[in-house]
mmCIF file of C-alpha atoms in Angstrom:
data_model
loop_
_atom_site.group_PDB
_atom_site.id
_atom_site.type_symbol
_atom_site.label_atom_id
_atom_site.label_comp_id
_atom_site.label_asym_id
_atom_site.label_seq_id
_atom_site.Cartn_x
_atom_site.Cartn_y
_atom_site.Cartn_z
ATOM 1 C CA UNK T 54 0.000 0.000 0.000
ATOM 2 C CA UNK T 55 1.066 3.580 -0.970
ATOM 3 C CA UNK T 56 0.404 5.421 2.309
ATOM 4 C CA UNK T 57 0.981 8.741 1.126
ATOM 5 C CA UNK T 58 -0.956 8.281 -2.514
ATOM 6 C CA UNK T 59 -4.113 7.093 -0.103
ATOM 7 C CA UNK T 60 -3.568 10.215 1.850
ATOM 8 C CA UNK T 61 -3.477 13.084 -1.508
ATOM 9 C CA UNK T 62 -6.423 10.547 -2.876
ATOM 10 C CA UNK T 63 -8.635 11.408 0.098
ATOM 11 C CA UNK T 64 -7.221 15.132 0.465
ATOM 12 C CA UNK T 65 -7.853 15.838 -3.030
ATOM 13 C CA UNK T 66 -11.538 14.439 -2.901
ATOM 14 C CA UNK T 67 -12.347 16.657 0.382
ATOM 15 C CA UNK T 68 -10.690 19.980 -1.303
ATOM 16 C CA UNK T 69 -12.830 19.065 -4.564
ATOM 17 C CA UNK T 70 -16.088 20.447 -3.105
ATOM 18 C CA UNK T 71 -16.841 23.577 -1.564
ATOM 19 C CA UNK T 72 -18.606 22.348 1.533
ATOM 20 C CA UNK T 73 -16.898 20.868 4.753
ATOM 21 C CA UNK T 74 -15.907 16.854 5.016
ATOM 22 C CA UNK T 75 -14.965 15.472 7.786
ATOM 23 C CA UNK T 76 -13.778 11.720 8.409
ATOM 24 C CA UNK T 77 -11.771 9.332 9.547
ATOM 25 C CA UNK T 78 -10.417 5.906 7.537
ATOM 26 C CA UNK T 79 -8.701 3.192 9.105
ATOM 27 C CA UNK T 80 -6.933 0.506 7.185
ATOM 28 C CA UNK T 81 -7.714 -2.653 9.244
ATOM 29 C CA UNK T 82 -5.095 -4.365 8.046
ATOM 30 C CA UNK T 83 -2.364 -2.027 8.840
ATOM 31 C CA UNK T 84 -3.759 -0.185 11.441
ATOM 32 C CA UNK T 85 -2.975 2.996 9.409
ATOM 33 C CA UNK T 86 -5.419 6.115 10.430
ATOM 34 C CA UNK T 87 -5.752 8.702 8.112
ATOM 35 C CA UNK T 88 -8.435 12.095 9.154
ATOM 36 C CA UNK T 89 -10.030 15.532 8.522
ATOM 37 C CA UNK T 90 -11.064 17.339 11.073
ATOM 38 C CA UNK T 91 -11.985 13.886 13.063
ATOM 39 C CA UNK T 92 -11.846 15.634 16.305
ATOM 40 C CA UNK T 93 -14.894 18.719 15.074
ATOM 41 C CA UNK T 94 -18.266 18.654 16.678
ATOM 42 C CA UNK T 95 -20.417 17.999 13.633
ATOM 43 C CA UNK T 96 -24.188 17.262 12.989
ATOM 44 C CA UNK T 97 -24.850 13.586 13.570
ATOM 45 C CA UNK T 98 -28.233 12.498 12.497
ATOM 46 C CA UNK T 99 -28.919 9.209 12.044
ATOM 47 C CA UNK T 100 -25.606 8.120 12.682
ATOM 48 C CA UNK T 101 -26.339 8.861 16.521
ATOM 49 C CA UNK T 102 -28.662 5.401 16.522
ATOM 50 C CA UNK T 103 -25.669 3.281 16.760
ATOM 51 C CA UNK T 104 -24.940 4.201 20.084
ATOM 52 C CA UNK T 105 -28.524 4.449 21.097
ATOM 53 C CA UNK T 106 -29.261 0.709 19.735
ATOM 54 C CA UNK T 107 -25.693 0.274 22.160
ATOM 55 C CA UNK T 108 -26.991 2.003 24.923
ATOM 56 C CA UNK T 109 -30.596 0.366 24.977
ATOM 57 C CA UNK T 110 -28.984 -3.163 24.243
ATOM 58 C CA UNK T 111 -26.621 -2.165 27.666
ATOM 59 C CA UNK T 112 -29.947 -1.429 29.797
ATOM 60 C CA UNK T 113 -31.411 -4.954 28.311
ATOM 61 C CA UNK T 114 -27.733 -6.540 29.529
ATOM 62 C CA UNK T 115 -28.608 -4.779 32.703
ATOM 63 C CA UNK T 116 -32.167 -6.248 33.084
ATOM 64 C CA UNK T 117 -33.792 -2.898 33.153
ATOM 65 C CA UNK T 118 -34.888 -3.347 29.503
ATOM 66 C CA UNK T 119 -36.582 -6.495 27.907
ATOM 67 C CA UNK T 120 -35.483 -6.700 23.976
ATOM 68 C CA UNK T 121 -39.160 -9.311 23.795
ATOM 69 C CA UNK T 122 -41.200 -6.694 25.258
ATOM 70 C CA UNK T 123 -44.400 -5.747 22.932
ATOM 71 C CA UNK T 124 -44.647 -2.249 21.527
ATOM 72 C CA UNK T 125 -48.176 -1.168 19.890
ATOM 73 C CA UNK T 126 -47.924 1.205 17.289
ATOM 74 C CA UNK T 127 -49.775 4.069 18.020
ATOM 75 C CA UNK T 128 -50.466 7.390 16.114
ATOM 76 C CA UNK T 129 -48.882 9.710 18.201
ATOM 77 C CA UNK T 130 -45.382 7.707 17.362
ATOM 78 C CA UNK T 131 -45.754 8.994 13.493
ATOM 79 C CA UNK T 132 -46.276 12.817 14.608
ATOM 80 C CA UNK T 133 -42.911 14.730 13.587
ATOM 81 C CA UNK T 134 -41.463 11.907 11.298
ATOM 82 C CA UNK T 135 -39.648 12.170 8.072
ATOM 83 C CA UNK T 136 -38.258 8.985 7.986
ATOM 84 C CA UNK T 137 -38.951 5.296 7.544
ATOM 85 C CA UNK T 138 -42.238 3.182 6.689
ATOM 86 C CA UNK T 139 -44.015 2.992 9.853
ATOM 87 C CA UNK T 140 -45.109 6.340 9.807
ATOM 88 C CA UNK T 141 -47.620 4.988 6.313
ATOM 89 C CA UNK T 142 -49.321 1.780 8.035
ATOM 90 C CA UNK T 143 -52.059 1.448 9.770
ATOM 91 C CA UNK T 144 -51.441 2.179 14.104
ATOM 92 C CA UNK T 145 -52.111 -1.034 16.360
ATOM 93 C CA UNK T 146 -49.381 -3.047 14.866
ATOM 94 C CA UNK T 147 -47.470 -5.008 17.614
ATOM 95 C CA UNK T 148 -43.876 -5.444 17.323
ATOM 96 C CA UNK T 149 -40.666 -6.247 19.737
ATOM 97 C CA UNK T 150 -38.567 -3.918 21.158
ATOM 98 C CA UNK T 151 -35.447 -6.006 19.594
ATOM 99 C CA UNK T 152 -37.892 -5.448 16.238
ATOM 100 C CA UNK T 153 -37.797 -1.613 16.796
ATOM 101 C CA UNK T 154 -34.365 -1.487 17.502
ATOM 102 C CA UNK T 155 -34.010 -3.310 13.886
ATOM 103 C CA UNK T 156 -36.304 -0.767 11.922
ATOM 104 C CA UNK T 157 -34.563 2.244 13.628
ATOM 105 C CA UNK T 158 -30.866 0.510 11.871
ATOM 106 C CA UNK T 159 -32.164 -0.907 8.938
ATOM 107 C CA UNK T 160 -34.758 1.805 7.340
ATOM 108 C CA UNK T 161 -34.054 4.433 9.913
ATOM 109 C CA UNK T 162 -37.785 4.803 11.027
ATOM 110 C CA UNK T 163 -37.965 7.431 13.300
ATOM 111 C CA UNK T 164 -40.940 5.853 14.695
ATOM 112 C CA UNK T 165 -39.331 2.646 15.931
ATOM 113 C CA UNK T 166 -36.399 4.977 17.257
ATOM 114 C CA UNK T 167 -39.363 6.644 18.670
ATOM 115 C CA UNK T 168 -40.386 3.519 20.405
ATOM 116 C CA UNK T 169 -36.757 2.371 21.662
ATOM 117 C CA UNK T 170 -36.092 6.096 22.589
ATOM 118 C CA UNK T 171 -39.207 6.187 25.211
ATOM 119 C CA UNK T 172 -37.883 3.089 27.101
ATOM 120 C CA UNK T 173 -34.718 5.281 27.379
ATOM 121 C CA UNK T 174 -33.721 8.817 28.309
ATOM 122 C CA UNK T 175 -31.505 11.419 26.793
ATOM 123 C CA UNK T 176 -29.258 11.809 30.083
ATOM 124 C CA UNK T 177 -28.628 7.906 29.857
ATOM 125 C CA UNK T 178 -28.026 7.464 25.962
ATOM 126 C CA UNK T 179 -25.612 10.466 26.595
ATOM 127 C CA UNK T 180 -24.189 9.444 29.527
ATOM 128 C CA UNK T 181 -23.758 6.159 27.964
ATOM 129 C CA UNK T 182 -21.724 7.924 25.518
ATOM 130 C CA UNK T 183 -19.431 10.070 27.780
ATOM 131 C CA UNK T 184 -18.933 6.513 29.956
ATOM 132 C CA UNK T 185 -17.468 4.758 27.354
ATOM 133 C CA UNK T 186 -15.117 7.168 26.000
ATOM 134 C CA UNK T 187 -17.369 9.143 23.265
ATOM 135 C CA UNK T 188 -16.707 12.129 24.940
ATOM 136 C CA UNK T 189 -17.184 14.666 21.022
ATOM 137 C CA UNK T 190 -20.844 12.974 21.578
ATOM 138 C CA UNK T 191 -23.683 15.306 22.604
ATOM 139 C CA UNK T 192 -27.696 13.467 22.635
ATOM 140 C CA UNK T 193 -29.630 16.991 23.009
ATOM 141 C CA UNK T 194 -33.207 15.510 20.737
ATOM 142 C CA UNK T 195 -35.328 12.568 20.981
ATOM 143 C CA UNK T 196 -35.926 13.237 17.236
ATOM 144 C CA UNK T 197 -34.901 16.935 15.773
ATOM 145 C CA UNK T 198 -37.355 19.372 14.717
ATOM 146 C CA UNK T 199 -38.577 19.187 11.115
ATOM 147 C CA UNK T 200 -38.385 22.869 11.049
ATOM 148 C CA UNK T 201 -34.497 23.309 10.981
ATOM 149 C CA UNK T 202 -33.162 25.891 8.747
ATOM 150 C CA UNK T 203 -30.319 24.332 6.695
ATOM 151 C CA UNK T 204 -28.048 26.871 8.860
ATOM 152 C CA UNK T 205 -29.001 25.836 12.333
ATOM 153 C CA UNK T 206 -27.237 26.040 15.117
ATOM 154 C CA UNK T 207 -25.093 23.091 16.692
ATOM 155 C CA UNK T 208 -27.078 22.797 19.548
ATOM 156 C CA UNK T 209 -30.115 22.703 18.201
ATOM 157 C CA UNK T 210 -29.219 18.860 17.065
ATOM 158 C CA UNK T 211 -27.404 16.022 18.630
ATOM 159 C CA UNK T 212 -23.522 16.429 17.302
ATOM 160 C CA UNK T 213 -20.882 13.763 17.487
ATOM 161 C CA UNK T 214 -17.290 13.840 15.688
ATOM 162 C CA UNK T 215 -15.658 11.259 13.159
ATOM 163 C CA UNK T 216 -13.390 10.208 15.660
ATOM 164 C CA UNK T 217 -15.904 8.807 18.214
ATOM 165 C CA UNK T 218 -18.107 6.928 15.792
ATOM 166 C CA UNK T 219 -15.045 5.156 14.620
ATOM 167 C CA UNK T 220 -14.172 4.391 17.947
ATOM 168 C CA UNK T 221 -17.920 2.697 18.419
ATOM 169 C CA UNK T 222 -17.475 0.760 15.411
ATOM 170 C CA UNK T 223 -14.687 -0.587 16.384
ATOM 171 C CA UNK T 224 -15.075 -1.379 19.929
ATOM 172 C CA UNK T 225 -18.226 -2.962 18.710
ATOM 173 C CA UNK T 226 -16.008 -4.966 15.757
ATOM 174 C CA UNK T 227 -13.093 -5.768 18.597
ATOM 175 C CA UNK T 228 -16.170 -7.181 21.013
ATOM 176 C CA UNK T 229 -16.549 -10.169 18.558
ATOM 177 C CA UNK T 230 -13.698 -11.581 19.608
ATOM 178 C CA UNK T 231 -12.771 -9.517 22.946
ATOM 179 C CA UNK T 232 -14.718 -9.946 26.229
ATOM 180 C CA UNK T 233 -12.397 -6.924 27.411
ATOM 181 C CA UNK T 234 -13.874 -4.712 24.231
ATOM 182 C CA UNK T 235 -17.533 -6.178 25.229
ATOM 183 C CA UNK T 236 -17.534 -4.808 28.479
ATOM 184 C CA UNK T 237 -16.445 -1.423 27.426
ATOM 185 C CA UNK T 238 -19.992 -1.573 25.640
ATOM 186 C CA UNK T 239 -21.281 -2.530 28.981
ATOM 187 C CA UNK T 240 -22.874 -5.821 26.782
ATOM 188 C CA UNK T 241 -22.840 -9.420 26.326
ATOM 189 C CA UNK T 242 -20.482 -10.523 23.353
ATOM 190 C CA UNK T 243 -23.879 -12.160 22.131
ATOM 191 C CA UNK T 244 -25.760 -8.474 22.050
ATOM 192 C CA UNK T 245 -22.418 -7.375 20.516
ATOM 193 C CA UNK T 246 -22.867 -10.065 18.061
ATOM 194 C CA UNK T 247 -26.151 -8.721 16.899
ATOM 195 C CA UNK T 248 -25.130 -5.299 16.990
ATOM 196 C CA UNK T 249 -23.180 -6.096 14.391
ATOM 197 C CA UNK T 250 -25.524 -7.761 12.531
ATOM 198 C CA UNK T 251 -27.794 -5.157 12.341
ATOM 199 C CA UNK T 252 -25.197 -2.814 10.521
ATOM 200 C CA UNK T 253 -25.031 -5.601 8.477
ATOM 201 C CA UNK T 254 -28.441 -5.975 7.675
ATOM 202 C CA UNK T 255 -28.684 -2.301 6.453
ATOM 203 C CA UNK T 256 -30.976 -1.868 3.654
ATOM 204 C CA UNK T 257 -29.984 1.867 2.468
ATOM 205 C CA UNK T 258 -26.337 1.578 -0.374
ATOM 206 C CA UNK T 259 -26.283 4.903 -0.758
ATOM 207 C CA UNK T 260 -22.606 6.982 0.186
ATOM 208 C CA UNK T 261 -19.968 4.394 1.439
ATOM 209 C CA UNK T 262 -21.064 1.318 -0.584
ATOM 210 C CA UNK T 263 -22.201 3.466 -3.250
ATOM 211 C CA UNK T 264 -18.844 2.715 -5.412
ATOM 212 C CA UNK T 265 -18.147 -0.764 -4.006
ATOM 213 C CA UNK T 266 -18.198 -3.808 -6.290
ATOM 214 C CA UNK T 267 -22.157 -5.047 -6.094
ATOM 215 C CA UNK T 268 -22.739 -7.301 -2.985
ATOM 216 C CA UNK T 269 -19.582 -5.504 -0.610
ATOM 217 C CA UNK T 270 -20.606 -6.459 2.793
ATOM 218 C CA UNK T 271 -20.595 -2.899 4.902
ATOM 219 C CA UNK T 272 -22.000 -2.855 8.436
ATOM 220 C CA UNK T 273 -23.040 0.706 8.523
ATOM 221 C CA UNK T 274 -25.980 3.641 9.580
ATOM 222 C CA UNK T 275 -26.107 6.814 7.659
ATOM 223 C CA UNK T 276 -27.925 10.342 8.484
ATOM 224 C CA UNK T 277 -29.854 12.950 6.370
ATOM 225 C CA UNK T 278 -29.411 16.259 8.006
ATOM 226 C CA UNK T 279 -30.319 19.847 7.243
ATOM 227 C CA UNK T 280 -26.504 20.806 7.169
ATOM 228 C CA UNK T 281 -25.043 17.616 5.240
ATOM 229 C CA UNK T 282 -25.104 13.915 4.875
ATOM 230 C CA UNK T 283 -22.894 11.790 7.004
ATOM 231 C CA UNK T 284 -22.253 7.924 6.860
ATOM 232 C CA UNK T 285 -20.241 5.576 9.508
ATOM 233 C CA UNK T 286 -19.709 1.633 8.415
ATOM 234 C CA UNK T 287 -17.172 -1.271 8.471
ATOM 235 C CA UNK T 288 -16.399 -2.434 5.478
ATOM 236 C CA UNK T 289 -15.553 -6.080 4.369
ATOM 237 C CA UNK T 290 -13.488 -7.340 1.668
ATOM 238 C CA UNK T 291 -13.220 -11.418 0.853
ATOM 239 C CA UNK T 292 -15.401 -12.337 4.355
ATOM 240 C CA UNK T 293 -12.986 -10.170 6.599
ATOM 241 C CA UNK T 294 -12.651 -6.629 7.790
ATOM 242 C CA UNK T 295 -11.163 -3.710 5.797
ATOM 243 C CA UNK T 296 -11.658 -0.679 6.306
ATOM 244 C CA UNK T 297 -13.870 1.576 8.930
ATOM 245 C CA UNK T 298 -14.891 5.169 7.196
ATOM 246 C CA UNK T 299 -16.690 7.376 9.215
ATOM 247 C CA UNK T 300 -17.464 10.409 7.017
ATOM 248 C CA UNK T 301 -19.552 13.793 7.659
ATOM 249 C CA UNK T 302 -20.391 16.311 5.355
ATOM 250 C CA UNK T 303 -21.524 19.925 6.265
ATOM 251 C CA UNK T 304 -22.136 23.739 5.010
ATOM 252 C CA UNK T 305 -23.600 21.654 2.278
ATOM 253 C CA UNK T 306 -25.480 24.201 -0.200
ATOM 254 C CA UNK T 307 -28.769 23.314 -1.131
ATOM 255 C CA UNK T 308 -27.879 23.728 -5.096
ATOM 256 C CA UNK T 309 -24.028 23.725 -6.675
ATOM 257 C CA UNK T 310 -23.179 26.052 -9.076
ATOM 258 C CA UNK T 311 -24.453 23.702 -12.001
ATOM 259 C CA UNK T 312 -27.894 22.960 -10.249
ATOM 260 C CA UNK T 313 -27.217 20.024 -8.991
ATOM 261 C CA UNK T 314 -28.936 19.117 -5.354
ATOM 262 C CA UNK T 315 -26.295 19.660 -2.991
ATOM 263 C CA UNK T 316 -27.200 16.712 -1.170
ATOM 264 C CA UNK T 317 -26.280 14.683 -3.946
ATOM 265 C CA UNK T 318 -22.885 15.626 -4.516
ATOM 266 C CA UNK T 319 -22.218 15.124 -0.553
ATOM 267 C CA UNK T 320 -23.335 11.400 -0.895
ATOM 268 C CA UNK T 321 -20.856 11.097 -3.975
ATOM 269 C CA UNK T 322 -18.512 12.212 -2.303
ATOM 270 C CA UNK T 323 -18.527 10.116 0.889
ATOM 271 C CA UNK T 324 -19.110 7.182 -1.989
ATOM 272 C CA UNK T 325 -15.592 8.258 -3.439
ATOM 273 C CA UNK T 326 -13.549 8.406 0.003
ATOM 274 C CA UNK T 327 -15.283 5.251 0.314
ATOM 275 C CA UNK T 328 -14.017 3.714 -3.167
ATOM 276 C CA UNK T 329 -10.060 5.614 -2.558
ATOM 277 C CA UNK T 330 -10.119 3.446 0.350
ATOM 278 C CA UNK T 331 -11.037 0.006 -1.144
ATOM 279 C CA UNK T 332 -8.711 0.897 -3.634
ATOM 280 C CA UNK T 333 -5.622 2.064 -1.545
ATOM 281 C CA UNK T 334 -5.746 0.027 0.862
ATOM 282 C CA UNK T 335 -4.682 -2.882 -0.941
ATOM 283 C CA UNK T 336 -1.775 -4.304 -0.332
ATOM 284 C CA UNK T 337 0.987 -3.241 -3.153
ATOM 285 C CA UNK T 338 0.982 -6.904 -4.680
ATOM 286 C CA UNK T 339 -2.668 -7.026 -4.951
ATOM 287 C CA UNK T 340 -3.464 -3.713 -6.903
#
């Protein structure tokens, strides 16, 4: 691998755009970090639901949560949604909390993180968080306002930086083989184990898979938010780890210059830091 021509790769696709990126890659199989601005308080939205699934899977661990309890589906959990399915089918549908921590990962439906979110509080996802050494992490919403001006404030959103998403991921990766890394979560190497599994199982290829050969296994959760789109995942190459890419976009106009949505250039360009990174990291003999 050609550490430096990874690093200008990823530079040069950052410095292409005029809004802000902000990420940090890791090469699994060296070890080899490379970052922009992985230590800035950024907008996190829907990337914050990995360590809420973490925290609510530590308060089932802890026997204060049951993951078989039965949720109804009411009305009231579809007021103030913009994302997901639930929010179009019919109220009294009964599902499991482990089912509603699913459709938050999956589809992110705000109204099953809705339902998970109510059997938790904000002072324990965040202290959750700040315990286990996400201290860039701020949980300020149960679900953000749909009114947010693209310009918003910081604090009127939950914020969270590169650097301690990538830590999550990877304490969460490590726990599959590492009681030590499972008790950091404050969970069971088995809740660890689906954890995982539900990045797997994510249905949404937009950004980091977006330029990976069709069928690239990536355990990850992205966000839509009014600033910028942001995605966080492990990738997998040949059935083993490869990378971890934690990538947030922000300032993010709502047009470029050529009329193109803003939004859709910011996905691209996660995609390509994503692809310079499958490509790069290879060792020298296999590129």
């Amino acid at each position: 691998m050609n550490s430096g021509r990874a690093a200008e790769r990823l530079a040069a696709i950052c410095d292409a755009q005029p809004f802000v990126t902000r990420f940090l890659a890791r090469n699994l199989l060296t070890g080899e970090t490379y970052e922009r601005g992985a230590d800035e308080e950024t907008p996190s939205a829907s990337t914050r639901k990995t360590s809420i699934m973490m925290a609510a899977l530590k308060a089932a661990e802890d026997g204060r949560l049951d993951l078989d309890e039965k949720i109804t589906y009411e009305a009231r959990y579809a007021e103030e949604v913009a994302s997901g399915m639930f929010r179009y089918l019919t109220p009294g549908i009964v599902i499991s909390l482990r089912d509603a921590i699913t459709g938050m990962m999956v589809l992110s439906d705000n109204v099953c993180t809705k339902m998970v979110f109510e059997r938790l509080t904000l002072e324990e996802v965040d202290g959750y968080c700040k315990a286990i050494g996400m201290v860039g992490t701020h949980h300020r919403f149960l679900i953000p306002p749909l009114a947010l001006s693209p310009d918003h404030a910081l604090t009127s959103v939950t914020t969270t930086t590169a650097r301690d998403q990538a830590f999550l991921l990877q304490t969460i990766l490590d726990a599959q083989t590492s009681e030590e890394s499972a008790r950091v979560l404050g969970c069971s190497q088995a809740l660890c184990a689906y954890a995982l599994q539900t990045l797997k199982n994510q249905i949404l290829r937009y950004a980091i898979p977006s330029r990976l050969p069709f069928g690239a296994v990536v355990a990850h959760k992205g966000g839509t938010g009014k600033r910028g789109r942001m995605n966080c995942g492990i990738v997998y190459r040949d059935g083993k780890p490869f990378y971890i890419l934690c990538a947030f976009t922000d300032e993010v106009p709502q047009a470029m210059s050529d009329g193109t949505p803003g939004y859709t250039i910011s996905l691209e360009t996660i995609g390509r830091l994503s692809r310079a990174c499958w490509d790069e990291f290879q060792p020298n003999d296999q590129q």
